[in-house]
PDB file of C-alpha atoms in Angstrom:
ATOM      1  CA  UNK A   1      95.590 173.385 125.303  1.00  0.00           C
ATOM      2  CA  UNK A   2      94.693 170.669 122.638  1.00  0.00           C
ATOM      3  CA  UNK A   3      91.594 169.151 122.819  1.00  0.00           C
ATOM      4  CA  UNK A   4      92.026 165.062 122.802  1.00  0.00           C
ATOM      5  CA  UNK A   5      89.410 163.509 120.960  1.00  0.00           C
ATOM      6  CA  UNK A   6      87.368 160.576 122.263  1.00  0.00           C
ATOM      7  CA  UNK A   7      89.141 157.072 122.485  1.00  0.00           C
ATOM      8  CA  UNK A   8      86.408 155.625 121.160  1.00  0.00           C
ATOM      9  CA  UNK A   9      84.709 157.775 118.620  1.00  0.00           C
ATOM     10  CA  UNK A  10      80.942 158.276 118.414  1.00  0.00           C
ATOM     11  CA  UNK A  11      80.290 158.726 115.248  1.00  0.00           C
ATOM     12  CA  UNK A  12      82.129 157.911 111.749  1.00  0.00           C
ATOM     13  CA  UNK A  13      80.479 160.443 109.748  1.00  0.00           C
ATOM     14  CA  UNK A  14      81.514 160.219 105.866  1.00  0.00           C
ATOM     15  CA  UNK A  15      84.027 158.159 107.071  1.00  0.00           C
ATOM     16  CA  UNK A  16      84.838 154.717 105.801  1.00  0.00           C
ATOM     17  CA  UNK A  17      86.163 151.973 108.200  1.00  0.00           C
ATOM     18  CA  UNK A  18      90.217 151.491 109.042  1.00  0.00           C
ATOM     19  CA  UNK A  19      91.270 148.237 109.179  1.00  0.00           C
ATOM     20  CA  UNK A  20      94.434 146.383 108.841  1.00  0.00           C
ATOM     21  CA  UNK A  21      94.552 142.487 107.559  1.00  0.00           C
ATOM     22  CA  UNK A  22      97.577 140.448 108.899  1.00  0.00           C
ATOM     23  CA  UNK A  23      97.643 136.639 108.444  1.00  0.00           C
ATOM     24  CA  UNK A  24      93.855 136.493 108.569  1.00  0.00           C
ATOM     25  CA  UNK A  25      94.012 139.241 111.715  1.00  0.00           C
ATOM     26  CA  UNK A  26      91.739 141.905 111.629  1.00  0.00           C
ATOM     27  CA  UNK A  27      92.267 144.476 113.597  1.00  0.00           C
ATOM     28  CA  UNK A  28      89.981 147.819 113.607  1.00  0.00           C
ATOM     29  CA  UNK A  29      89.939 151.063 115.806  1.00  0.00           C
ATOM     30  CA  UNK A  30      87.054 150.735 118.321  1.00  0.00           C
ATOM     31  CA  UNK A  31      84.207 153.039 117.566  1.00  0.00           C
ATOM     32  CA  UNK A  32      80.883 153.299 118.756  1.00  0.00           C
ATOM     33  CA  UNK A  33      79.238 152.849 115.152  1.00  0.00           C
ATOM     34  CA  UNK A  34      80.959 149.192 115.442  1.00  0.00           C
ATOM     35  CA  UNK A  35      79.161 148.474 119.103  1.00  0.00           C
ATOM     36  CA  UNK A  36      76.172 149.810 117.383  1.00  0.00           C
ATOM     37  CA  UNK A  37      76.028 146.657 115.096  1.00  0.00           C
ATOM     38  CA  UNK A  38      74.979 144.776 117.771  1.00  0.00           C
ATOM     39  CA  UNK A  39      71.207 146.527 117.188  1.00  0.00           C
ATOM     40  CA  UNK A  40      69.452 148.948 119.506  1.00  0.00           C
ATOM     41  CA  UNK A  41      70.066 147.419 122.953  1.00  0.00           C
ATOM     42  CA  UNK A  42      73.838 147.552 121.873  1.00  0.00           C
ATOM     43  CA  UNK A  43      75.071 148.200 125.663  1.00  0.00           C
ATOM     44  CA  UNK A  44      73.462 145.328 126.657  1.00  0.00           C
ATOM     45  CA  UNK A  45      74.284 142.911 123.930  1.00  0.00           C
ATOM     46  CA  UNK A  46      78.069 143.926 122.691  1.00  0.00           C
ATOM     47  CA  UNK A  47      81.153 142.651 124.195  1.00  0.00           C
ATOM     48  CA  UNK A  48      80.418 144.162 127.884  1.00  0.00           C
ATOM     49  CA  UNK A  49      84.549 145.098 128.335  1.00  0.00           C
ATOM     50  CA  UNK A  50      84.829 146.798 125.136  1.00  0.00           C
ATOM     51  CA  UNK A  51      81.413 148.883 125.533  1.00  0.00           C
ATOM     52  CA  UNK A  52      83.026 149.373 129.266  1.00  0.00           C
ATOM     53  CA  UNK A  53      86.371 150.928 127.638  1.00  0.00           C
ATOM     54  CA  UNK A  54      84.241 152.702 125.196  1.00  0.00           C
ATOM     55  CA  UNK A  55      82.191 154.693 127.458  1.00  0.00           C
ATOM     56  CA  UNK A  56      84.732 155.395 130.348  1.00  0.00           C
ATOM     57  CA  UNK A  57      88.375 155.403 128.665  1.00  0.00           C
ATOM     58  CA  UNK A  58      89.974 158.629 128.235  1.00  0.00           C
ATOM     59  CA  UNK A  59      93.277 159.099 125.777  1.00  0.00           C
ATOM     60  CA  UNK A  60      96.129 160.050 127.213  1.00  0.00           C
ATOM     61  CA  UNK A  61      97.672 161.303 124.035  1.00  0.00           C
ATOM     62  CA  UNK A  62      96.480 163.028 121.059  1.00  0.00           C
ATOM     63  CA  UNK A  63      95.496 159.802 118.006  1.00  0.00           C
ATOM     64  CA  UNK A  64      95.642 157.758 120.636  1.00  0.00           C
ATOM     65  CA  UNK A  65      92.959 154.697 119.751  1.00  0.00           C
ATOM     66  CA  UNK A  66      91.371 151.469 121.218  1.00  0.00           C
ATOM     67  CA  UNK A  67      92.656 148.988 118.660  1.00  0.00           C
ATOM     68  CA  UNK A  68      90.690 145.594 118.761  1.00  0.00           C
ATOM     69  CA  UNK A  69      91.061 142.255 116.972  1.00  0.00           C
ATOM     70  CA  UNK A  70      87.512 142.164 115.316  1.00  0.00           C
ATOM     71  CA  UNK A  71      87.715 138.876 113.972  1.00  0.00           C
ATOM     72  CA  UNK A  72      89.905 136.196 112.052  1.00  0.00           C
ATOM     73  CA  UNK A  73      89.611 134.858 108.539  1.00  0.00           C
ATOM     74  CA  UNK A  74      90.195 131.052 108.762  1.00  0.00           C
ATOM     75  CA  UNK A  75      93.862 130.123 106.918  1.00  0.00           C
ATOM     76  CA  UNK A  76      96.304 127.616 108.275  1.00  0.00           C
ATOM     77  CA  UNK A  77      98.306 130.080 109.576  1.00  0.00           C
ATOM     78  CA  UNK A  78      96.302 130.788 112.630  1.00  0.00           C
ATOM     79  CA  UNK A  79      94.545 127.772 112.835  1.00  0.00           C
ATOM     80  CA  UNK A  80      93.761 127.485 116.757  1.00  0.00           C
ATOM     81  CA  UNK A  81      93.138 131.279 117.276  1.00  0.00           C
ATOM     82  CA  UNK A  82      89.740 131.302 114.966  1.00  0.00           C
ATOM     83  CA  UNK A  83      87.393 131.956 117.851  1.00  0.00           C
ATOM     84  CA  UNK A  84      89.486 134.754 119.087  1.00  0.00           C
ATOM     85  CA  UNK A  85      87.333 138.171 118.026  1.00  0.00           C
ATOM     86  CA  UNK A  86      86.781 141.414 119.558  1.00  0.00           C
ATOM     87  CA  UNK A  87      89.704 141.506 121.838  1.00  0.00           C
ATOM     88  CA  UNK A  88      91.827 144.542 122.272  1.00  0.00           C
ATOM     89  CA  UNK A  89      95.117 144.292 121.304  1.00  0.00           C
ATOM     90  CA  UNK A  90      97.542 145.554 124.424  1.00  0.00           C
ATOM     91  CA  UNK A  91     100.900 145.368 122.802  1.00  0.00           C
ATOM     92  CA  UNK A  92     103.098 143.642 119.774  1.00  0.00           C
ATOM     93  CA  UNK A  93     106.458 142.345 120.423  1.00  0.00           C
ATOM     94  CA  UNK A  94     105.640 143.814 123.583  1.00  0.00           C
ATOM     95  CA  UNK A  95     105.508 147.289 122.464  1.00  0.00           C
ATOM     96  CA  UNK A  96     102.155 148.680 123.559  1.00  0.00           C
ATOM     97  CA  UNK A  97      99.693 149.192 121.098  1.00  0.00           C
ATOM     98  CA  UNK A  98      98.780 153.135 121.192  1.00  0.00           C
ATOM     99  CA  UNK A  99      96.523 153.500 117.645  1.00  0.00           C
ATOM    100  CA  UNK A 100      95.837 151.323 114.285  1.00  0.00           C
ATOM    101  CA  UNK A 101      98.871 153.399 112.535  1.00  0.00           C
ATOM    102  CA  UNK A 102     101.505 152.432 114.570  1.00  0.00           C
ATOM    103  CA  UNK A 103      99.973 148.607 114.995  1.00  0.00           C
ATOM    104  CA  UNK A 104     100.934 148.636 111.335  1.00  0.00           C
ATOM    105  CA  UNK A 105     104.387 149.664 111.534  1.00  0.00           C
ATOM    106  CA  UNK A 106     105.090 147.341 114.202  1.00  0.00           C
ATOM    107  CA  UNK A 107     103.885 144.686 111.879  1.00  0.00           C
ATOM    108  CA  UNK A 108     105.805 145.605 108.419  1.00  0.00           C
ATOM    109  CA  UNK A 109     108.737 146.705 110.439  1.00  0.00           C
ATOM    110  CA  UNK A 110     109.000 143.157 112.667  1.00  0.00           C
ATOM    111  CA  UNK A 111     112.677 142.184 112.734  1.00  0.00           C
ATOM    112  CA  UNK A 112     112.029 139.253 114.783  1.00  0.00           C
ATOM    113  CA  UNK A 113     111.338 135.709 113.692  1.00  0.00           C
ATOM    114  CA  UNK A 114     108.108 135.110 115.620  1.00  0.00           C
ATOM    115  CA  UNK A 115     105.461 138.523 115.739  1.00  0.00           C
ATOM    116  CA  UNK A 116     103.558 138.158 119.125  1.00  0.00           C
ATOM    117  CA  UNK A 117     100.444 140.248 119.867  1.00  0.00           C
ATOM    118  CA  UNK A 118      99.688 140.453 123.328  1.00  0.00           C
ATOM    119  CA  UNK A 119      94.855 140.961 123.544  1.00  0.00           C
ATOM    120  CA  UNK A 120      92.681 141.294 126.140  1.00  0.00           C
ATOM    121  CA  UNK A 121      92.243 138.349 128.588  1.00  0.00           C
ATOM    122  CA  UNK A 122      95.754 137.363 128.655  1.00  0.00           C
ATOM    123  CA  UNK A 123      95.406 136.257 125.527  1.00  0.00           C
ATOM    124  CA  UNK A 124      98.354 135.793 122.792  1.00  0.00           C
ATOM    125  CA  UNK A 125      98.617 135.259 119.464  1.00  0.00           C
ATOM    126  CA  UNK A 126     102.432 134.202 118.158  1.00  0.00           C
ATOM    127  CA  UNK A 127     102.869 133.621 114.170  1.00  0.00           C
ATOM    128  CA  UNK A 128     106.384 133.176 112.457  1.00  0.00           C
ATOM    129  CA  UNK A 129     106.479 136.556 110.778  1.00  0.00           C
ATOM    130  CA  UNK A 130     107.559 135.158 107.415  1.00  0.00           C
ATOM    131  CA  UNK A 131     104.978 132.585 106.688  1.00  0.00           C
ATOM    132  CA  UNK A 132     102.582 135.248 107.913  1.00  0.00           C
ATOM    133  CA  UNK A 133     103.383 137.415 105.541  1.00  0.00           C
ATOM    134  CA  UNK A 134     102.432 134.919 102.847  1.00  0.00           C
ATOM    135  CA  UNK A 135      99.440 133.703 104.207  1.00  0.00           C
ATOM    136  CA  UNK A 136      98.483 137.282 104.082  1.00  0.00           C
ATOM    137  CA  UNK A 137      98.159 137.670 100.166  1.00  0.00           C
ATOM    138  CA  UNK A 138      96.483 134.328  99.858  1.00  0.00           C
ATOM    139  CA  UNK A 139      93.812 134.612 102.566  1.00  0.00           C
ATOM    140  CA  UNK A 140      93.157 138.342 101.081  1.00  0.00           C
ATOM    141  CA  UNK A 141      92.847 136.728  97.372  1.00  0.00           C
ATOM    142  CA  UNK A 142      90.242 134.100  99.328  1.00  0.00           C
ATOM    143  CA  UNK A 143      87.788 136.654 100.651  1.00  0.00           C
ATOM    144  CA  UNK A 144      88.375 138.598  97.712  1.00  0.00           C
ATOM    145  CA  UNK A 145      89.980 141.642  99.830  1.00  0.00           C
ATOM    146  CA  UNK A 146      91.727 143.740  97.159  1.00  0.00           C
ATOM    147  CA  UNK A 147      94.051 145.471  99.911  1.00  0.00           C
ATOM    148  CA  UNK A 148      94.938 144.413 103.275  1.00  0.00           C
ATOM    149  CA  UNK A 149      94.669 147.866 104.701  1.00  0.00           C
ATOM    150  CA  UNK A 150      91.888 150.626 104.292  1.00  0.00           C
ATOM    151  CA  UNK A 151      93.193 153.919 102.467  1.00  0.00           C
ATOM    152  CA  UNK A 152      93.611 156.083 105.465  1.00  0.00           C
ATOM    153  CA  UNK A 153      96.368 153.735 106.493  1.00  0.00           C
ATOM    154  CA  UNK A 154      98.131 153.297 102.746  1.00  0.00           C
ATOM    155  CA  UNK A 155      98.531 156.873 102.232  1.00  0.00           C
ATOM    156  CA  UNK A 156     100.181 157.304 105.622  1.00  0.00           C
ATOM    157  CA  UNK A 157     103.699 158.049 106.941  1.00  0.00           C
ATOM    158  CA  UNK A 158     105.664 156.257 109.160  1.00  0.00           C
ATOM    159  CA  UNK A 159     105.703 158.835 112.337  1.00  0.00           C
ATOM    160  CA  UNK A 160     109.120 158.878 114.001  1.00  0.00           C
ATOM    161  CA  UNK A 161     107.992 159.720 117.367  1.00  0.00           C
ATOM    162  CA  UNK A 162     105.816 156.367 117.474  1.00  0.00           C
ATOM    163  CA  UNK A 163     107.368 153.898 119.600  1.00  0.00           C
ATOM    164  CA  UNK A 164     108.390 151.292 117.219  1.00  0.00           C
ATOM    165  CA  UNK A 165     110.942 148.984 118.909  1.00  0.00           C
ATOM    166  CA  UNK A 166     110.723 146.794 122.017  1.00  0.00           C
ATOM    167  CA  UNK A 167     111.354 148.130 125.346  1.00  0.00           C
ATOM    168  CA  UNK A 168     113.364 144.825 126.828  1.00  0.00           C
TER     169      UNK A 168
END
Protein backbone atom coordinates (compact mmCIF):
# COMPACT_ATOMS: atom_id res chain seq x y z
CA UNK A 1 0.00 0.00 0.00
CA UNK A 2 1.57 3.47 -0.88
CA UNK A 3 1.36 6.00 1.47
CA UNK A 4 -0.22 9.39 -0.25
CA UNK A 5 1.32 12.32 1.04
CA UNK A 6 -0.61 15.33 2.32
CA UNK A 7 -2.43 17.60 -0.34
CA UNK A 8 -1.30 20.34 1.25
CA UNK A 9 2.11 19.87 2.70
CA UNK A 10 3.14 21.03 6.18
CA UNK A 11 6.30 21.79 5.96
CA UNK A 12 8.87 22.73 2.99
CA UNK A 13 11.92 21.76 4.69
CA UNK A 14 15.20 22.63 2.52
CA UNK A 15 12.90 23.05 -0.04
CA UNK A 16 12.63 26.07 -2.26
CA UNK A 17 9.19 27.25 -3.62
CA UNK A 18 7.55 25.78 -7.15
CA UNK A 19 6.03 28.14 -9.11
CA UNK A 20 5.10 28.56 -12.65
CA UNK A 21 4.79 32.25 -14.40
CA UNK A 22 2.29 32.42 -17.37
CA UNK A 23 1.26 35.83 -18.80
CA UNK A 24 1.74 37.46 -15.41
CA UNK A 25 -0.12 34.13 -13.71
CA UNK A 26 1.34 32.76 -10.84
CA UNK A 27 0.42 29.76 -9.89
CA UNK A 28 2.06 27.79 -6.75
CA UNK A 29 1.27 24.37 -5.01
CA UNK A 30 -0.65 25.12 -1.76
CA UNK A 31 1.39 24.49 1.31
CA UNK A 32 0.97 25.28 4.73
CA UNK A 33 4.37 27.36 4.97
CA UNK A 34 2.44 29.75 2.34
CA UNK A 35 -0.86 30.08 4.82
CA UNK A 36 1.72 30.62 7.42
CA UNK A 37 2.65 34.06 5.84
CA UNK A 38 -0.31 35.37 6.97
CA UNK A 39 1.52 35.55 10.75
CA UNK A 40 0.62 33.51 13.80
CA UNK A 41 -3.20 33.62 13.80
CA UNK A 42 -2.81 32.28 10.13
CA UNK A 43 -6.24 30.15 10.38
CA UNK A 44 -7.94 33.02 11.19
CA UNK A 45 -6.50 35.55 8.85
CA UNK A 46 -5.64 33.47 5.41
CA UNK A 47 -8.02 32.90 2.69
CA UNK A 48 -10.69 30.86 4.95
CA UNK A 49 -11.46 28.23 1.68
CA UNK A 50 -7.95 27.54 1.01
CA UNK A 51 -6.95 27.01 4.87
CA UNK A 52 -10.44 24.88 4.71
CA UNK A 53 -8.95 22.62 1.72
CA UNK A 54 -5.70 22.63 3.47
CA UNK A 55 -6.66 21.10 6.63
CA UNK A 56 -9.47 18.65 5.45
CA UNK A 57 -8.56 17.63 1.68
CA UNK A 58 -7.23 14.29 1.15
CA UNK A 59 -5.38 13.23 -2.40
CA UNK A 60 -6.82 10.84 -4.22
CA UNK A 61 -3.72 10.01 -6.15
CA UNK A 62 -0.16 9.83 -5.42
CA UNK A 63 1.59 13.89 -6.50
CA UNK A 64 -1.60 14.87 -6.50
CA UNK A 65 -1.48 18.87 -5.35
CA UNK A 66 -3.75 21.91 -4.53
CA UNK A 67 -2.57 24.26 -7.25
CA UNK A 68 -3.60 27.99 -6.56
CA UNK A 69 -3.28 31.24 -8.51
CA UNK A 70 -1.20 33.23 -5.85
CA UNK A 71 -1.24 36.38 -7.50
CA UNK A 72 -0.86 38.36 -10.91
CA UNK A 73 1.89 40.62 -12.14
CA UNK A 74 0.16 43.63 -13.82
CA UNK A 75 0.87 43.46 -17.97
CA UNK A 76 -1.73 44.27 -20.56
CA UNK A 77 -2.33 40.94 -21.17
CA UNK A 78 -4.51 40.29 -18.22
CA UNK A 79 -5.52 43.57 -17.56
CA UNK A 80 -9.07 43.04 -15.77
CA UNK A 81 -8.02 39.85 -13.83
CA UNK A 82 -5.32 41.86 -11.47
CA UNK A 83 -7.30 41.44 -8.28
CA UNK A 84 -7.74 37.81 -8.88
CA UNK A 85 -5.13 36.01 -6.17
CA UNK A 86 -5.22 32.99 -4.16
CA UNK A 87 -7.76 31.08 -6.07
CA UNK A 88 -7.38 27.45 -6.86
CA UNK A 89 -7.16 26.60 -10.18
CA UNK A 90 -9.95 23.64 -11.01
CA UNK A 91 -9.11 22.89 -14.57
CA UNK A 92 -7.37 24.35 -18.01
CA UNK A 93 -9.03 23.92 -21.25
CA UNK A 94 -11.22 22.09 -19.09
CA UNK A 95 -8.88 19.44 -18.19
CA UNK A 96 -8.78 19.29 -14.40
CA UNK A 97 -5.92 20.54 -12.77
CA UNK A 98 -4.38 17.45 -10.64
CA UNK A 99 -0.62 19.05 -9.57
CA UNK A 100 1.75 22.17 -10.67
CA UNK A 101 3.60 19.61 -13.25
CA UNK A 102 0.93 18.81 -15.31
CA UNK A 103 -0.63 22.64 -15.05
CA UNK A 104 2.56 23.25 -17.00
CA UNK A 105 2.17 20.90 -19.71
CA UNK A 106 -1.25 21.88 -20.28
CA UNK A 107 0.08 25.33 -20.76
CA UNK A 108 3.24 24.72 -23.23
CA UNK A 109 1.31 22.00 -24.90
CA UNK A 110 -2.09 24.36 -25.61
CA UNK A 111 -3.15 23.69 -29.20
CA UNK A 112 -6.00 25.92 -28.95
CA UNK A 113 -6.21 29.59 -29.80
CA UNK A 114 -7.64 30.89 -26.52
CA UNK A 115 -6.02 28.96 -23.00
CA UNK A 116 -8.91 29.11 -20.39
CA UNK A 117 -8.28 28.35 -16.70
CA UNK A 118 -11.22 27.51 -14.91
CA UNK A 119 -10.40 28.98 -10.35
CA UNK A 120 -12.27 28.84 -7.51
CA UNK A 121 -15.53 30.90 -7.33
CA UNK A 122 -16.56 30.31 -10.78
CA UNK A 123 -14.06 32.28 -11.77
CA UNK A 124 -12.25 32.25 -15.38
CA UNK A 125 -9.46 33.54 -16.80
CA UNK A 126 -9.32 33.27 -20.95
CA UNK A 127 -5.98 34.72 -22.73
CA UNK A 128 -5.19 34.16 -26.55
CA UNK A 129 -2.41 31.65 -26.05
CA UNK A 130 -0.05 33.37 -28.48
CA UNK A 131 0.09 36.86 -27.22
CA UNK A 132 0.38 35.18 -23.84
CA UNK A 133 3.22 33.63 -24.57
CA UNK A 134 4.90 36.94 -25.33
CA UNK A 135 3.72 38.84 -22.63
CA UNK A 136 5.34 36.15 -20.66
CA UNK A 137 9.11 37.04 -21.42
CA UNK A 138 8.42 40.72 -21.09
CA UNK A 139 6.52 40.80 -17.79
CA UNK A 140 9.38 38.24 -16.44
CA UNK A 141 12.21 40.81 -17.80
CA UNK A 142 9.89 43.61 -15.72
CA UNK A 143 10.06 42.02 -12.30
CA UNK A 144 13.37 40.91 -13.08
CA UNK A 145 12.30 37.02 -12.90
CA UNK A 146 15.22 35.23 -14.59
CA UNK A 147 12.96 32.01 -15.29
CA UNK A 148 9.35 31.62 -15.41
CA UNK A 149 9.39 28.33 -13.63
CA UNK A 150 11.27 27.18 -10.36
CA UNK A 151 13.94 24.30 -11.02
CA UNK A 152 11.95 21.41 -9.79
CA UNK A 153 9.66 22.04 -12.71
CA UNK A 154 12.61 22.75 -15.57
CA UNK A 155 14.35 19.62 -14.93
CA UNK A 156 11.13 17.62 -15.24
CA UNK A 157 9.61 15.17 -17.76
CA UNK A 158 6.58 15.31 -19.44
CA UNK A 159 4.64 12.16 -17.68
CA UNK A 160 2.56 10.27 -20.23
CA UNK A 161 0.00 9.05 -17.93
CA UNK A 162 -0.98 12.82 -17.03
CA UNK A 163 -4.11 13.74 -18.58
CA UNK A 164 -3.09 16.26 -21.06
CA UNK A 165 -5.93 16.75 -23.58
CA UNK A 166 -9.55 17.87 -23.16
CA UNK A 167 -12.19 15.52 -22.29
CA UNK A 168 -15.12 17.16 -24.72
Amino acid sequence: MVQLQPLVPVHQFDKLPSYFIFAGLVFIPLTQPYLHEYGEDWYNTSNRRLCELALRELPRKAGEQLVILSQVLMDDINVGYERLAELQVKKVNGVEVLSLKQLRWLVEDCKEECLRFDLDEERVIVLNYQLARMATHRILKGHRIPSPMSSDLLNEVKDSTIPLACLT
